[in-house]
Amino acid sequence: VARAGEFDLIARYFAPLAAGAPGAFGLRDDAAAIEVAPGRRLVATADALVAGVHFMVGDAPGDIAAKMLRVNLSDLAAMGAEPRAYLMTLALPESVDDDWLAAFASELSAEQNRFGITLIGGDTVATSGPLTLSVTALGEAETVLRRDGARAGDTVFASGTIGDAALGLALLNDPSAAWTRALAAGDADHLIARYRRPEPRLRLGQRLIGLAGAAIDVSDGLVADLGHICEVSRLGARLRAADAPLSPAARRALQADPSLRNTVLAGGDDYELLFTAPPDKTEAVATLAADIALALTPIGDIVAGEGVTVLDETGAPIHLNQTGYRHF
Amino acid sequence: VARAGEFDLIARYFAPLAAGAPGAFGLRDDAAAIEVAPGRRLVATADALVAGVHFMVGDAPGDIAAKMLRVNLSDLAAMGAEPRAYLMTLALPESVDDDWLAAFASELSAEQNRFGITLIGGDTVATSGPLTLSVTALGEAETVLRRDGARAGDTVFASGTIGDAALGLALLNDPSAAWTRALAAGDADHLIARYRRPEPRLRLGQRLIGLAGAAIDVSDGLVADLGHICEVSRLGARLRAADAPLSPAARRALQADPSLRNTVLAGGDDYELLFTAPPDKTEAVATLAADIALALTPIGDIVAGEGVTVLDETGAPIHLNQTGYRHF
């Protein structure tokens, strides 16, 4: 057989990932127990990833493992929570063999160390369909950042740079597109790495508590995710397209093909944080950016009304072809 | 279109299920927040179910919803935890339409009310494969029941009746098997209901804290699950086959076809609790059984050594053909 039975598979690949959490009982019990520090709340989020939809069937198992965890940790970051542990269910097609599982588990181990989290439970089942992963990430926080805390007059900030992941995906889908010839050495790797290994902005999220009104991570796309804040805050927003923070690679891509602006503003998967703060916090935001060595760029404003208006450098509204990732 | 987009689908079917948990933020935020009472621990468990593996493709959506939740609640029961909330990810094939989702959500709502739990998060994605469900159930407890607390000399108890679910499944797979002619009116419905709607023994689990040494829920099969207790407790067990508590329906089935004893002892899916207690707790166990109106039957003993020895009514060892559900 190319693959161990369920119990062997758990013992071999997954139980070692639970070694850091005594309450996981070595994945040999019915459930796991977690202590939540007094005065703190548990924060929980879940995501599912399907081969052929959320990642490519031939993607390296390590890349899949890393992205699966980081996407969930990004949700905790957007709540300002400190990550603690995760549960994972795997529906495995026959094509997934021991080599695949070993590489997958090895990267999970590296990612756990990087982010200070531990596997505490899950389930492994067989499927006749594509590889399907589901993760529930657990964290804790005293208070959480919400999406619905925006106020009219707030400034909208984005962390890091926007659009890299969408350009990385465009590059993977069409490696010989004309605009790729304008890239400098290392640009393509940078864009693809941003798509494959997004950086959950955990430190930023925790520091935004008490500072940000509303926060969300950029997963569906800059415009769509700002739209989510607007919708639940029952307000509108103006987004200055020219102020969206771009990496040097993204700047070169846009110079070569200005139509990529749509990809940058509407594409998702950056997992940067988008947040609002009242004008009197502008200085505190700048101090925080310097503290954590991460750009926090003002890109727009919250206004009365509804929906996101995207403005070009002259202040004229732009119509985007597609404002965000469609889940179906 | 036969199905709403992801956001509509969440708003229509799933957000109402989160109404009871303020920390779920109407499923409109990045994650949910849960307060854990001081001195209590959070207990977490996850299970995945795949159409064609864990349930039949044509099963009623309400039956799938109920079984999905109950299987997870049973894991909380086996830890002695009180259920609080759950997160759910759904990978939906195109064949799942709005009618299916409406029936599924409606049963989730009824089950939530029955068990006092609330949906607090999740994800809904498309798949080219079979319907795949993953649930993480969260509960809380002061201390938890473990699998590794058995001691030599302990008595092994089983709650309720054993084997009904496996016989129900056998009946669904072969409705005209010879033994089914020996069933009385209502027996077939009883056996199938036990397979489709197992009763998580939550009250029992919570009351076993301080009483039971080790506990597990019977999901893989009576012998296999007792084997799990033995393995992690580093002990053996003797199981008296004739003492396994049977429903009247199961008794009639075994009378008609004694070879079904294997199905009863090795089949899974009963979701009764199997637990050990020292001899000086026998009376307390009997009092508890009367208190919660649930049979708690002594069926064997924990002994030095390893593995489960199944004994017939004369005390001679029996060899079973298959000792538990194979996950692959």
PDB file of C-alpha atoms in Angstrom, chain A residues 101-297:
ATOM      1  CA  LEU A 101       1.802  13.536   3.464  1.00  0.00           C
ATOM      2  CA  ALA A 102       5.373  13.617   4.784  1.00  0.00           C
ATOM      3  CA  ALA A 103       6.109  16.838   2.888  1.00  0.00           C
ATOM      4  CA  PHE A 104       2.797  18.346   3.960  1.00  0.00           C
ATOM      5  CA  ALA A 105       3.350  17.518   7.644  1.00  0.00           C
ATOM      6  CA  SER A 106       6.939  18.712   7.534  1.00  0.00           C
ATOM      7  CA  GLU A 107       5.860  22.144   6.336  1.00  0.00           C
ATOM      8  CA  LEU A 108       3.055  22.278   8.895  1.00  0.00           C
ATOM      9  CA  SER A 109       5.708  21.692  11.542  1.00  0.00           C
ATOM     10  CA  ALA A 110       7.851  24.560  10.237  1.00  0.00           C
ATOM     11  CA  GLU A 111       4.836  26.863  10.048  1.00  0.00           C
ATOM     12  CA  GLN A 112       3.732  25.913  13.569  1.00  0.00           C
ATOM     13  CA  ASN A 113       7.139  26.941  14.878  1.00  0.00           C
ATOM     14  CA  ARG A 114       7.028  30.175  12.947  1.00  0.00           C
ATOM     15  CA  PHE A 115       3.614  31.195  14.229  1.00  0.00           C
ATOM     16  CA  GLY A 116       3.624  29.588  17.688  1.00  0.00           C
ATOM     17  CA  ILE A 117       0.635  27.329  17.101  1.00  0.00           C
ATOM     18  CA  THR A 118      -0.028  23.626  17.580  1.00  0.00           C
ATOM     19  CA  LEU A 119      -2.284  21.079  15.942  1.00  0.00           C
ATOM     20  CA  ILE A 120      -4.794  19.874  18.544  1.00  0.00           C
ATOM     21  CA  GLY A 121      -7.280  17.756  16.644  1.00  0.00           C
ATOM     22  CA  GLY A 122      -8.892  16.799  13.386  1.00  0.00           C
ATOM     23  CA  ASP A 123      -9.974  13.976  11.169  1.00  0.00           C
ATOM     24  CA  THR A 124      -8.597  12.165   8.143  1.00  0.00           C
ATOM     25  CA  VAL A 125     -11.019  10.604   5.682  1.00  0.00           C
ATOM     26  CA  ALA A 126     -10.989   9.196   2.177  1.00  0.00           C
ATOM     27  CA  THR A 127     -12.706  10.930  -0.751  1.00  0.00           C
ATOM     28  CA  SER A 128     -13.420  10.054  -4.368  1.00  0.00           C
ATOM     29  CA  GLY A 129     -13.144  13.768  -5.150  1.00  0.00           C
ATOM     30  CA  PRO A 130     -10.385  16.362  -5.029  1.00  0.00           C
ATOM     31  CA  LEU A 131      -8.168  16.878  -1.981  1.00  0.00           C
ATOM     32  CA  THR A 132     -10.211  18.975   0.458  1.00  0.00           C
ATOM     33  CA  LEU A 133      -8.735  20.649   3.528  1.00  0.00           C
ATOM     34  CA  SER A 134     -10.587  22.354   6.316  1.00  0.00           C
ATOM     35  CA  VAL A 135      -8.932  24.235   9.151  1.00  0.00           C
ATOM     36  CA  THR A 136     -10.368  25.784  12.280  1.00  0.00           C
ATOM     37  CA  ALA A 137      -7.897  28.206  13.824  1.00  0.00           C
ATOM     38  CA  LEU A 138      -8.237  29.174  17.478  1.00  0.00           C
ATOM     39  CA  GLY A 139      -6.730  32.237  19.071  1.00  0.00           C
ATOM     40  CA  GLU A 140      -7.345  34.478  22.020  1.00  0.00           C
ATOM     41  CA  ALA A 141      -7.809  38.171  22.639  1.00  0.00           C
ATOM     42  CA  GLU A 142      -9.089  40.499  25.320  1.00  0.00           C
ATOM     43  CA  THR A 143     -11.201  42.482  22.876  1.00  0.00           C
ATOM     44  CA  VAL A 144     -11.534  41.931  19.157  1.00  0.00           C
ATOM     45  CA  LEU A 145     -11.349  44.130  16.080  1.00  0.00           C
ATOM     46  CA  ARG A 146     -14.647  44.199  14.250  1.00  0.00           C
ATOM     47  CA  ARG A 147     -15.643  44.962  10.690  1.00  0.00           C
ATOM     48  CA  ASP A 148     -18.538  47.147  11.761  1.00  0.00           C
ATOM     49  CA  GLY A 149     -16.633  49.821  13.670  1.00  0.00           C
ATOM     50  CA  ALA A 150     -16.002  52.303  10.835  1.00  0.00           C
ATOM     51  CA  ARG A 151     -17.222  55.900  11.299  1.00  0.00           C
ATOM     52  CA  ALA A 152     -17.750  58.628   8.694  1.00  0.00           C
ATOM     53  CA  GLY A 153     -14.570  60.705   8.509  1.00  0.00           C
ATOM     54  CA  ASP A 154     -12.275  57.773   9.354  1.00  0.00           C
ATOM     55  CA  THR A 155      -9.191  57.266   7.237  1.00  0.00           C
ATOM     56  CA  VAL A 156      -8.819  53.900   5.465  1.00  0.00           C
ATOM     57  CA  PHE A 157      -5.354  52.317   5.748  1.00  0.00           C
ATOM     58  CA  ALA A 158      -3.809  49.312   4.013  1.00  0.00           C
ATOM     59  CA  SER A 159      -0.801  47.452   5.365  1.00  0.00           C
ATOM     60  CA  GLY A 160       2.157  46.358   3.230  1.00  0.00           C
ATOM     61  CA  THR A 161       1.584  46.309  -0.503  1.00  0.00           C
ATOM     62  CA  ILE A 162      -1.521  45.479  -2.482  1.00  0.00           C
ATOM     63  CA  GLY A 163      -1.963  43.458  -5.665  1.00  0.00           C
ATOM     64  CA  ASP A 164       1.170  41.316  -5.525  1.00  0.00           C
ATOM     65  CA  ALA A 165      -0.722  38.084  -4.925  1.00  0.00           C
ATOM     66  CA  ALA A 166      -3.183  38.717  -7.779  1.00  0.00           C
ATOM     67  CA  LEU A 167      -0.288  39.507 -10.104  1.00  0.00           C
ATOM     68  CA  GLY A 168       1.504  36.373  -8.898  1.00  0.00           C
ATOM     69  CA  LEU A 169      -1.564  34.312  -9.738  1.00  0.00           C
ATOM     70  CA  ALA A 170      -1.860  36.037 -13.154  1.00  0.00           C
ATOM     71  CA  LEU A 171       1.766  35.148 -13.765  1.00  0.00           C
ATOM     72  CA  LEU A 172       1.218  31.500 -12.850  1.00  0.00           C
ATOM     73  CA  ASN A 173      -1.793  31.366 -15.171  1.00  0.00           C
ATOM     74  CA  ASP A 174       0.008  33.051 -18.095  1.00  0.00           C
ATOM     75  CA  PRO A 175       3.795  33.075 -17.574  1.00  0.00           C
ATOM     76  CA  SER A 176       4.452  34.635 -20.989  1.00  0.00           C
ATOM     77  CA  ALA A 177       2.048  37.587 -20.770  1.00  0.00           C
ATOM     78  CA  ALA A 178       3.523  40.711 -22.387  1.00  0.00           C
ATOM     79  CA  TRP A 179       3.783  42.636 -19.088  1.00  0.00           C
ATOM     80  CA  THR A 180       6.056  40.003 -17.552  1.00  0.00           C
ATOM     81  CA  ARG A 181       8.843  41.175 -19.884  1.00  0.00           C
ATOM     82  CA  ALA A 182       8.957  44.469 -17.947  1.00  0.00           C
ATOM     83  CA  LEU A 183       9.743  42.709 -14.665  1.00  0.00           C
ATOM     84  CA  ALA A 184      13.184  42.974 -13.067  1.00  0.00           C
ATOM     85  CA  ALA A 185      15.144  39.995 -11.770  1.00  0.00           C
ATOM     86  CA  GLY A 186      13.413  38.516  -8.726  1.00  0.00           C
ATOM     87  CA  ASP A 187      10.073  40.251  -9.407  1.00  0.00           C
ATOM     88  CA  ALA A 188       8.305  37.141 -10.647  1.00  0.00           C
ATOM     89  CA  ASP A 189       9.484  35.127  -7.633  1.00  0.00           C
ATOM     90  CA  HIS A 190       8.344  37.919  -5.326  1.00  0.00           C
ATOM     91  CA  LEU A 191       4.860  38.070  -6.827  1.00  0.00           C
ATOM     92  CA  ILE A 192       4.426  34.290  -6.795  1.00  0.00           C
ATOM     93  CA  ALA A 193       5.717  34.020  -3.226  1.00  0.00           C
ATOM     94  CA  ARG A 194       3.200  36.648  -2.133  1.00  0.00           C
ATOM     95  CA  TYR A 195       0.443  34.505  -3.684  1.00  0.00           C
ATOM     96  CA  ARG A 196       1.731  31.242  -2.237  1.00  0.00           C
ATOM     97  CA  ARG A 197       2.967  32.378   1.169  1.00  0.00           C
ATOM     98  CA  PRO A 198       0.936  35.360   2.324  1.00  0.00           C
ATOM     99  CA  GLU A 199       2.130  36.865   5.584  1.00  0.00           C
ATOM    100  CA  PRO A 200      -0.638  37.011   8.205  1.00  0.00           C
ATOM    101  CA  ARG A 201      -0.330  40.422   9.856  1.00  0.00           C
ATOM    102  CA  LEU A 202      -0.633  39.120  13.385  1.00  0.00           C
ATOM    103  CA  ARG A 203       1.516  41.670  15.152  1.00  0.00           C
ATOM    104  CA  LEU A 204      -0.268  44.492  13.380  1.00  0.00           C
ATOM    105  CA  GLY A 205      -3.705  43.123  14.225  1.00  0.00           C
ATOM    106  CA  GLN A 206      -2.914  42.838  17.929  1.00  0.00           C
ATOM    107  CA  ARG A 207      -1.531  46.388  17.972  1.00  0.00           C
ATOM    108  CA  LEU A 208      -4.598  47.779  16.193  1.00  0.00           C
ATOM    109  CA  ILE A 209      -6.849  47.078  19.173  1.00  0.00           C
ATOM    110  CA  GLY A 210      -7.841  50.453  20.604  1.00  0.00           C
ATOM    111  CA  LEU A 211      -6.532  52.196  17.497  1.00  0.00           C
ATOM    112  CA  ALA A 212      -8.565  50.915  14.548  1.00  0.00           C
ATOM    113  CA  GLY A 213     -12.313  51.336  14.272  1.00  0.00           C
ATOM    114  CA  ALA A 214     -12.848  48.508  11.795  1.00  0.00           C
ATOM    115  CA  ALA A 215     -10.488  45.927  10.324  1.00  0.00           C
ATOM    116  CA  ILE A 216     -10.593  43.122   7.747  1.00  0.00           C
ATOM    117  CA  ASP A 217      -7.995  41.094   5.895  1.00  0.00           C
ATOM    118  CA  VAL A 218      -7.713  41.505   2.141  1.00  0.00           C
ATOM    119  CA  SER A 219      -8.728  38.101   0.841  1.00  0.00           C
ATOM    120  CA  ASP A 220     -11.515  38.813  -1.643  1.00  0.00           C
ATOM    121  CA  GLY A 221      -9.850  41.940  -3.065  1.00  0.00           C
ATOM    122  CA  LEU A 222      -9.156  45.480  -1.881  1.00  0.00           C
ATOM    123  CA  VAL A 223     -12.404  46.957  -3.184  1.00  0.00           C
ATOM    124  CA  ALA A 224     -14.566  44.002  -2.173  1.00  0.00           C
ATOM    125  CA  ASP A 225     -13.122  43.832   1.341  1.00  0.00           C
ATOM    126  CA  LEU A 226     -13.500  47.577   1.863  1.00  0.00           C
ATOM    127  CA  GLY A 227     -17.053  46.998   0.659  1.00  0.00           C
ATOM    128  CA  HIS A 228     -17.546  44.427   3.436  1.00  0.00           C
ATOM    129  CA  ILE A 229     -16.501  47.013   6.041  1.00  0.00           C
ATOM    130  CA  CYS A 230     -18.870  49.563   4.483  1.00  0.00           C
ATOM    131  CA  GLU A 231     -21.766  47.143   4.364  1.00  0.00           C
ATOM    132  CA  VAL A 232     -21.630  46.066   8.003  1.00  0.00           C
ATOM    133  CA  SER A 233     -20.761  49.617   9.168  1.00  0.00           C
ATOM    134  CA  ARG A 234     -23.662  50.969   7.041  1.00  0.00           C
ATOM    135  CA  LEU A 235     -21.433  53.594   5.425  1.00  0.00           C
ATOM    136  CA  GLY A 236     -19.636  54.248   2.161  1.00  0.00           C
ATOM    137  CA  ALA A 237     -15.965  54.719   1.252  1.00  0.00           C
ATOM    138  CA  ARG A 238     -13.825  56.598  -1.258  1.00  0.00           C
ATOM    139  CA  LEU A 239     -10.728  54.733  -2.344  1.00  0.00           C
ATOM    140  CA  ARG A 240      -7.891  56.644  -4.066  1.00  0.00           C
ATOM    141  CA  ALA A 241      -6.589  54.096  -6.588  1.00  0.00           C
ATOM    142  CA  ALA A 242      -3.298  55.931  -7.071  1.00  0.00           C
ATOM    143  CA  ASP A 243      -2.543  55.683  -3.338  1.00  0.00           C
ATOM    144  CA  ALA A 244      -2.793  51.892  -3.152  1.00  0.00           C
ATOM    145  CA  PRO A 245       0.667  50.847  -1.912  1.00  0.00           C
ATOM    146  CA  LEU A 246       2.528  48.886  -4.593  1.00  0.00           C
ATOM    147  CA  SER A 247       5.685  46.816  -4.468  1.00  0.00           C
ATOM    148  CA  PRO A 248       8.421  47.707  -7.002  1.00  0.00           C
ATOM    149  CA  ALA A 249       7.444  44.542  -8.917  1.00  0.00           C
ATOM    150  CA  ALA A 250       3.778  45.568  -9.059  1.00  0.00           C
ATOM    151  CA  ARG A 251       4.790  49.112 -10.118  1.00  0.00           C
ATOM    152  CA  ARG A 252       6.800  47.734 -13.027  1.00  0.00           C
ATOM    153  CA  ALA A 253       3.897  45.477 -14.033  1.00  0.00           C
ATOM    154  CA  LEU A 254       1.422  48.369 -14.002  1.00  0.00           C
ATOM    155  CA  GLN A 255       3.768  50.607 -15.952  1.00  0.00           C
ATOM    156  CA  ALA A 256       4.001  47.946 -18.668  1.00  0.00           C
ATOM    157  CA  ASP A 257       0.258  47.270 -18.684  1.00  0.00           C
ATOM    158  CA  PRO A 258      -1.963  49.927 -17.042  1.00  0.00           C
ATOM    159  CA  SER A 259      -4.991  47.633 -17.427  1.00  0.00           C
ATOM    160  CA  LEU A 260      -3.529  45.546 -14.584  1.00  0.00           C
ATOM    161  CA  ARG A 261      -4.829  48.246 -12.228  1.00  0.00           C
ATOM    162  CA  ASN A 262      -8.045  46.275 -12.190  1.00  0.00           C
ATOM    163  CA  THR A 263      -6.177  43.142 -11.119  1.00  0.00           C
ATOM    164  CA  VAL A 264      -4.430  45.046  -8.348  1.00  0.00           C
ATOM    165  CA  LEU A 265      -7.560  46.702  -6.940  1.00  0.00           C
ATOM    166  CA  ALA A 266      -9.968  43.815  -7.389  1.00  0.00           C
ATOM    167  CA  GLY A 267      -7.700  40.768  -7.036  1.00  0.00           C
ATOM    168  CA  GLY A 268      -7.559  39.079  -3.673  1.00  0.00           C
ATOM    169  CA  ASP A 269      -5.202  36.879  -1.699  1.00  0.00           C
ATOM    170  CA  ASP A 270      -2.882  39.608  -0.374  1.00  0.00           C
ATOM    171  CA  TYR A 271      -3.903  38.989   3.245  1.00  0.00           C
ATOM    172  CA  GLU A 272      -2.823  42.476   4.196  1.00  0.00           C
ATOM    173  CA  LEU A 273      -4.977  44.246   6.754  1.00  0.00           C
ATOM    174  CA  LEU A 274      -7.349  46.989   5.721  1.00  0.00           C
ATOM    175  CA  PHE A 275      -8.482  49.150   8.634  1.00  0.00           C
ATOM    176  CA  THR A 276     -10.072  52.449   9.506  1.00  0.00           C
ATOM    177  CA  ALA A 277      -8.965  54.947  12.139  1.00  0.00           C
ATOM    178  CA  PRO A 278     -10.250  58.408  13.102  1.00  0.00           C
ATOM    179  CA  PRO A 279      -8.116  61.371  11.945  1.00  0.00           C
ATOM    180  CA  ASP A 280      -6.798  61.990  15.482  1.00  0.00           C
ATOM    181  CA  LYS A 281      -5.085  58.593  15.371  1.00  0.00           C
ATOM    182  CA  THR A 282      -3.050  59.346  12.234  1.00  0.00           C
ATOM    183  CA  GLU A 283       0.099  59.962  14.212  1.00  0.00           C
ATOM    184  CA  ALA A 284      -0.375  56.833  16.323  1.00  0.00           C
ATOM    185  CA  VAL A 285      -0.753  54.803  13.118  1.00  0.00           C
ATOM    186  CA  ALA A 286       2.491  56.271  11.754  1.00  0.00           C
ATOM    187  CA  THR A 287       4.278  55.438  15.021  1.00  0.00           C
ATOM    188  CA  LEU A 288       2.941  51.891  14.901  1.00  0.00           C
ATOM    189  CA  ALA A 289       4.118  51.479  11.283  1.00  0.00           C
ATOM    190  CA  ALA A 290       7.632  52.498  12.313  1.00  0.00           C
ATOM    191  CA  ASP A 291       7.496  50.227  15.390  1.00  0.00           C
ATOM    192  CA  ILE A 292       6.603  47.084  13.475  1.00  0.00           C
ATOM    193  CA  ALA A 293       8.479  48.046  10.280  1.00  0.00           C
ATOM    194  CA  LEU A 294       5.418  47.651   8.103  1.00  0.00           C
ATOM    195  CA  ALA A 295       3.993  50.309   5.785  1.00  0.00           C
ATOM    196  CA  LEU A 296       0.506  51.491   6.827  1.00  0.00           C
ATOM    197  CA  THR A 297      -0.700  53.634   3.950  1.00  0.00           C
TER     198      THR A 297
END
